[in-house]
mmCIF file of N, CA and C in Angstrom:
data_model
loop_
_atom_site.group_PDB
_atom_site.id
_atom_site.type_symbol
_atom_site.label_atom_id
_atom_site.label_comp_id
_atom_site.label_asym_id
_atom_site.label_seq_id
_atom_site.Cartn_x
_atom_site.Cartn_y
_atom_site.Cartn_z
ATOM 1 N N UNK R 204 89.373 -24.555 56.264
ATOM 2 C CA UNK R 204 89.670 -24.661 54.842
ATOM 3 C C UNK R 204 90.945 -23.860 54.551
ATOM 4 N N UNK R 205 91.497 -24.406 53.738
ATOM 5 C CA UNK R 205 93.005 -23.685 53.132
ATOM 6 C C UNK R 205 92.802 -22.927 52.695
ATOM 7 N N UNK R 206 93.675 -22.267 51.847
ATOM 8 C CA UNK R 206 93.660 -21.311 50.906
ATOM 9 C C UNK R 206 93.431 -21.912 49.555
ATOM 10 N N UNK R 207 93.849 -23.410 49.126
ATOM 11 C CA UNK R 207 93.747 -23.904 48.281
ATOM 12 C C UNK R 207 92.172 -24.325 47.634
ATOM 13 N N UNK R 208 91.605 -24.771 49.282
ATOM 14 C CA UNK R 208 90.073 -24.802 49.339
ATOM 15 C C UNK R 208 89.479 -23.943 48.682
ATOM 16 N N UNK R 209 89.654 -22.825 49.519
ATOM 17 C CA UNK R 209 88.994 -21.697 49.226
ATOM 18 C C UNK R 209 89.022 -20.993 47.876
ATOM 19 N N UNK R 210 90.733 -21.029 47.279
ATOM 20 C CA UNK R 210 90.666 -20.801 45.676
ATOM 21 C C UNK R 210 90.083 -21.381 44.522
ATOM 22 N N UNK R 211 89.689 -23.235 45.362
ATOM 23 C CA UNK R 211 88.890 -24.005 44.013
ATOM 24 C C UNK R 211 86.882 -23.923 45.000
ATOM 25 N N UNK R 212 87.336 -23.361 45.431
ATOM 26 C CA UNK R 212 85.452 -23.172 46.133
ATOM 27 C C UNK R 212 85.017 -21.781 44.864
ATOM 28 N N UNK R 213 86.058 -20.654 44.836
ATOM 29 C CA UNK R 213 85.909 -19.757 44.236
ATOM 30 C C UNK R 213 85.808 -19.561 42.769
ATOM 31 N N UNK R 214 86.738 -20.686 42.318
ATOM 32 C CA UNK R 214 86.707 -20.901 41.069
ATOM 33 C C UNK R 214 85.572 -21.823 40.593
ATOM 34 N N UNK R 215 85.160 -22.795 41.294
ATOM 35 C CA UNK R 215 83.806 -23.310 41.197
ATOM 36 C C UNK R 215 82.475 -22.101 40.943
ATOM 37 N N UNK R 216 82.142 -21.107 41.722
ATOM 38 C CA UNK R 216 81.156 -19.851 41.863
ATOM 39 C C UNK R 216 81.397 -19.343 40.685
ATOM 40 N N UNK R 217 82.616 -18.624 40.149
ATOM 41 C CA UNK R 217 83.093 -17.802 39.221
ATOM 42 C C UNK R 217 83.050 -18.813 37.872
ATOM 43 N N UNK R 218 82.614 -20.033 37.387
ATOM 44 C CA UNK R 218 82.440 -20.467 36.497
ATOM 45 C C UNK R 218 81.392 -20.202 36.141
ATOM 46 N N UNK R 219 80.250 -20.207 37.085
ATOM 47 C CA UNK R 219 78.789 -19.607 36.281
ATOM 48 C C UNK R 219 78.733 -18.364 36.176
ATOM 49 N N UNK R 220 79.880 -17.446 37.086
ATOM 50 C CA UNK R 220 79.539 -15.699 36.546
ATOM 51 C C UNK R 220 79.947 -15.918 35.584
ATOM 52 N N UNK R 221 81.336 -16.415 34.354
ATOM 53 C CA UNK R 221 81.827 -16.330 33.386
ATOM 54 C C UNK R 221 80.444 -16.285 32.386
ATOM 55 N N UNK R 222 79.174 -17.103 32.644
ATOM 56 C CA UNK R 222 77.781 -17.021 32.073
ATOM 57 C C UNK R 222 77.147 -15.899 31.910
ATOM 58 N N UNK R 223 77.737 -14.788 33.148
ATOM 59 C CA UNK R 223 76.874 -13.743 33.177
ATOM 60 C C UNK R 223 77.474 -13.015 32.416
ATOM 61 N N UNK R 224 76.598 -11.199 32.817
ATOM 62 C CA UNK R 224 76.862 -10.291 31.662
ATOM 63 C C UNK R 224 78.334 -9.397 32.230
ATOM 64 N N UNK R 225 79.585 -10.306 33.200
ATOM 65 C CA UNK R 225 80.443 -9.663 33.803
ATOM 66 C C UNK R 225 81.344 -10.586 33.426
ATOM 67 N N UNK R 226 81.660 -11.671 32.811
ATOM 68 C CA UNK R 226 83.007 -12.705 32.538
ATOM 69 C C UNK R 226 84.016 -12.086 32.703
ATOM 70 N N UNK R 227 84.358 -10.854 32.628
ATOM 71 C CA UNK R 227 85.802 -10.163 32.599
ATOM 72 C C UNK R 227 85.844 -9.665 33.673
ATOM 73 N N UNK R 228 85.001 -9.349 34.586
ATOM 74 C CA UNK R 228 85.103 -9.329 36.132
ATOM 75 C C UNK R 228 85.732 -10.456 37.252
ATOM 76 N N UNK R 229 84.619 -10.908 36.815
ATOM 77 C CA UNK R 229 84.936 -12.614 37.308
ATOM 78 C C UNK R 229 86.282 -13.005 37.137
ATOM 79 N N UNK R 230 86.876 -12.821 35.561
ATOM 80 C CA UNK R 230 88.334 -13.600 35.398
ATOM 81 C C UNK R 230 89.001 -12.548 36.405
ATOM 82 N N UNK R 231 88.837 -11.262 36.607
ATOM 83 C CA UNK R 231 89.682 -10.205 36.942
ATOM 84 C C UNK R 231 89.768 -10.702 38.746
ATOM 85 N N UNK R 232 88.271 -10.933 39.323
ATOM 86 C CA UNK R 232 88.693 -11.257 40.688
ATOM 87 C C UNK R 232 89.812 -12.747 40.932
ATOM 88 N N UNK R 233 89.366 -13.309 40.037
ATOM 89 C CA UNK R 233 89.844 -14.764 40.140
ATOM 90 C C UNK R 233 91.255 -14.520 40.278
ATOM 91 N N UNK R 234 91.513 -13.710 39.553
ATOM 92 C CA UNK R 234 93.278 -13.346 39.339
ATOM 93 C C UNK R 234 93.751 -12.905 40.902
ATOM 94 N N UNK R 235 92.732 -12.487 40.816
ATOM 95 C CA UNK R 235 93.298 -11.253 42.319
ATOM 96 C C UNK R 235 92.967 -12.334 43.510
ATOM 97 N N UNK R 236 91.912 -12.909 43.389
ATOM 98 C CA UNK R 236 92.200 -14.219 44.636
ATOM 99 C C UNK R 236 93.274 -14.968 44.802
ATOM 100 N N UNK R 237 93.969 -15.495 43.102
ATOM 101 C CA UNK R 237 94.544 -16.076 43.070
ATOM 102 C C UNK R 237 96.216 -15.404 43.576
ATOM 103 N N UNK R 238 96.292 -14.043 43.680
ATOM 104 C CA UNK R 238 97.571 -13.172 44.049
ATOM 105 C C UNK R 238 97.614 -13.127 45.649
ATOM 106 N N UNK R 239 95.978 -12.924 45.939
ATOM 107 C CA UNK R 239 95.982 -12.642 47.316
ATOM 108 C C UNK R 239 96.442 -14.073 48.300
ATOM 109 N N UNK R 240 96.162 -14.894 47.636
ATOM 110 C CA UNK R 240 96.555 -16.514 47.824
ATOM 111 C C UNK R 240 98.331 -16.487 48.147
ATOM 112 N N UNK R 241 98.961 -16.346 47.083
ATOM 113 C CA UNK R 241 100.178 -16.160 47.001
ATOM 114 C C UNK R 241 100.980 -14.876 48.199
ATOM 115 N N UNK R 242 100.396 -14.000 48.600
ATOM 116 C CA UNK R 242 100.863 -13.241 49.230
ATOM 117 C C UNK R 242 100.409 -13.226 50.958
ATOM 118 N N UNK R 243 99.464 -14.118 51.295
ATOM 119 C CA UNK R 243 98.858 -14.075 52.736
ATOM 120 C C UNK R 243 97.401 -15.142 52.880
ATOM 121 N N UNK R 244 97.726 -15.764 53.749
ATOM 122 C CA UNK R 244 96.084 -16.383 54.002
ATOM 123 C C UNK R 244 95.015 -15.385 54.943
ATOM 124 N N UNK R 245 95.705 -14.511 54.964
ATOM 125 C CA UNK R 245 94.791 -13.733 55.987
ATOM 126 C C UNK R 245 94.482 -12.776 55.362
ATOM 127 N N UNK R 246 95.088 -12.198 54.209
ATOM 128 C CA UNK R 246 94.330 -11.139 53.134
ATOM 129 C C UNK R 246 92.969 -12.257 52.508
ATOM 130 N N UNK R 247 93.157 -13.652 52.360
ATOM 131 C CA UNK R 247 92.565 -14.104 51.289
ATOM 132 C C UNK R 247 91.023 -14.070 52.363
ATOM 133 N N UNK R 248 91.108 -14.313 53.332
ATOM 134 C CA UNK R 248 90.236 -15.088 54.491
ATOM 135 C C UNK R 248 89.699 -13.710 54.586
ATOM 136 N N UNK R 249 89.921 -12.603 54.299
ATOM 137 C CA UNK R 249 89.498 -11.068 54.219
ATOM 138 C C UNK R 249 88.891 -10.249 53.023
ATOM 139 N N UNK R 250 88.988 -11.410 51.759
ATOM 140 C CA UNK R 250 88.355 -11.128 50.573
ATOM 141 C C UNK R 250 87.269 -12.256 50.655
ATOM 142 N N UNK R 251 87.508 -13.480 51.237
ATOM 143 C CA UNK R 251 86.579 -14.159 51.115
ATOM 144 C C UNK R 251 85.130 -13.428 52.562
ATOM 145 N N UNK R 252 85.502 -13.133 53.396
ATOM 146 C CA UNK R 252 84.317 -12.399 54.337
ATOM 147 C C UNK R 252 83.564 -11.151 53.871
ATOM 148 N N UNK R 253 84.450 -10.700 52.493
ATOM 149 C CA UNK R 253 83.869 -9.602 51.789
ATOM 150 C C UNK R 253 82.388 -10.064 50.890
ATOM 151 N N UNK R 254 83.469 -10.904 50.195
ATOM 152 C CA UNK R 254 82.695 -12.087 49.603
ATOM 153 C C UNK R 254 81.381 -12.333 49.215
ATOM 154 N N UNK R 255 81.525 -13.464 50.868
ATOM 155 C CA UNK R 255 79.971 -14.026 51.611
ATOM 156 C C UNK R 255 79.317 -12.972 52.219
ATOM 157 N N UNK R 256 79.774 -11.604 52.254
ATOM 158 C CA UNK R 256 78.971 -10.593 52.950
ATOM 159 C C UNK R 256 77.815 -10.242 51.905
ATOM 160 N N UNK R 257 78.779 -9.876 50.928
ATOM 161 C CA UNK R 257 78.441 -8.905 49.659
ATOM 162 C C UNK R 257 77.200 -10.229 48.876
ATOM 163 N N UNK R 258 77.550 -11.451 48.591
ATOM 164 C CA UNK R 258 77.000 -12.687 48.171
ATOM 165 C C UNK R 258 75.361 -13.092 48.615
ATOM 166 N N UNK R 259 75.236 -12.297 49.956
ATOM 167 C CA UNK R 259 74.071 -12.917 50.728
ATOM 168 C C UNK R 259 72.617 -11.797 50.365
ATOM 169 N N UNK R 260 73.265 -11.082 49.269
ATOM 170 C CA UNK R 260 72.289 -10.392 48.296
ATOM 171 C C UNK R 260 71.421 -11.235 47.189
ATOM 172 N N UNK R 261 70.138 -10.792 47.272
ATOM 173 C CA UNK R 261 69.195 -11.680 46.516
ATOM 174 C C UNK R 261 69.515 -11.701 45.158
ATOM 175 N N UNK R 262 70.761 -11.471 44.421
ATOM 176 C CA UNK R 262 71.289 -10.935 42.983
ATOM 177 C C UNK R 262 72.880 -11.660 43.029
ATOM 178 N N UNK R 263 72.768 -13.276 42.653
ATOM 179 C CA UNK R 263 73.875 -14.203 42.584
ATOM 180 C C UNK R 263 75.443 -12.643 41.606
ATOM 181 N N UNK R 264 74.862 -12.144 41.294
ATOM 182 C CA UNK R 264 76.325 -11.470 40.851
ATOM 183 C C UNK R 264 76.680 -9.982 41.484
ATOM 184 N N UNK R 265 75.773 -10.068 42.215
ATOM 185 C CA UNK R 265 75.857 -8.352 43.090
ATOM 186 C C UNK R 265 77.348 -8.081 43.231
ATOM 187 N N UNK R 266 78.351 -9.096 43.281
ATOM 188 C CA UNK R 266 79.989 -9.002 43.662
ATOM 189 C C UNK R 266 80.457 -8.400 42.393
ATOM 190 N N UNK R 267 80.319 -9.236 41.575
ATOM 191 C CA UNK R 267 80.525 -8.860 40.190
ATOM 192 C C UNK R 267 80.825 -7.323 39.605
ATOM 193 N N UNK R 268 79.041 -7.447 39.942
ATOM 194 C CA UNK R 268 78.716 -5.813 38.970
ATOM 195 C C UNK R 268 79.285 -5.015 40.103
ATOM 196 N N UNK R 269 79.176 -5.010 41.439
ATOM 197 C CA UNK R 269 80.390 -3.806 42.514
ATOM 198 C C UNK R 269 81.808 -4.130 42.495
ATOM 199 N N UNK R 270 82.505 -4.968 41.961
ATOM 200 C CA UNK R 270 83.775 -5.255 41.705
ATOM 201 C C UNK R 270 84.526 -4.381 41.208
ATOM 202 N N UNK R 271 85.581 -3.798 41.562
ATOM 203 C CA UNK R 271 86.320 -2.896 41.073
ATOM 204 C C UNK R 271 87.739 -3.151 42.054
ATOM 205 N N UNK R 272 88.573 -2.928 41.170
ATOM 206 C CA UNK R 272 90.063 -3.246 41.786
ATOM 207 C C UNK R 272 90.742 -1.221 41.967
#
């Protein structure tokens, strides 16, 4: 998968956090995927393994609420 993939796979997920009680998180990673996109596929392929690490928690927004830039 591209980077392009991977930015509309992400933006797909991050439409239902915008639901949760973190929307301004969510827009905030989205941004930052969307920079890390622009600057390297191998930073992005390194936020996305963070990701699916952090994701495979029984709590669909566990990324969210630990999100911090």
């Amino acid at each position: 998968m591209d980077s392009q993939g991977i930015l509309d796979h992400f933006k797909a997920a991050l439409a239902d956090a915008r639901m949760t009680d973190a929307p301004f998180l969510a827009e905030d990673l989205l941004q930052t995927l969307n920079h890390l996109s622009q600057r390297s596929d191998q930073a992005l392929v390194e936020v996305v393994e963070l990701f699916e690490k952090i994701s495979d928690t029984t709590d669909p927004t566990a990324l969210l609420k630990g999100y911090s830039r």
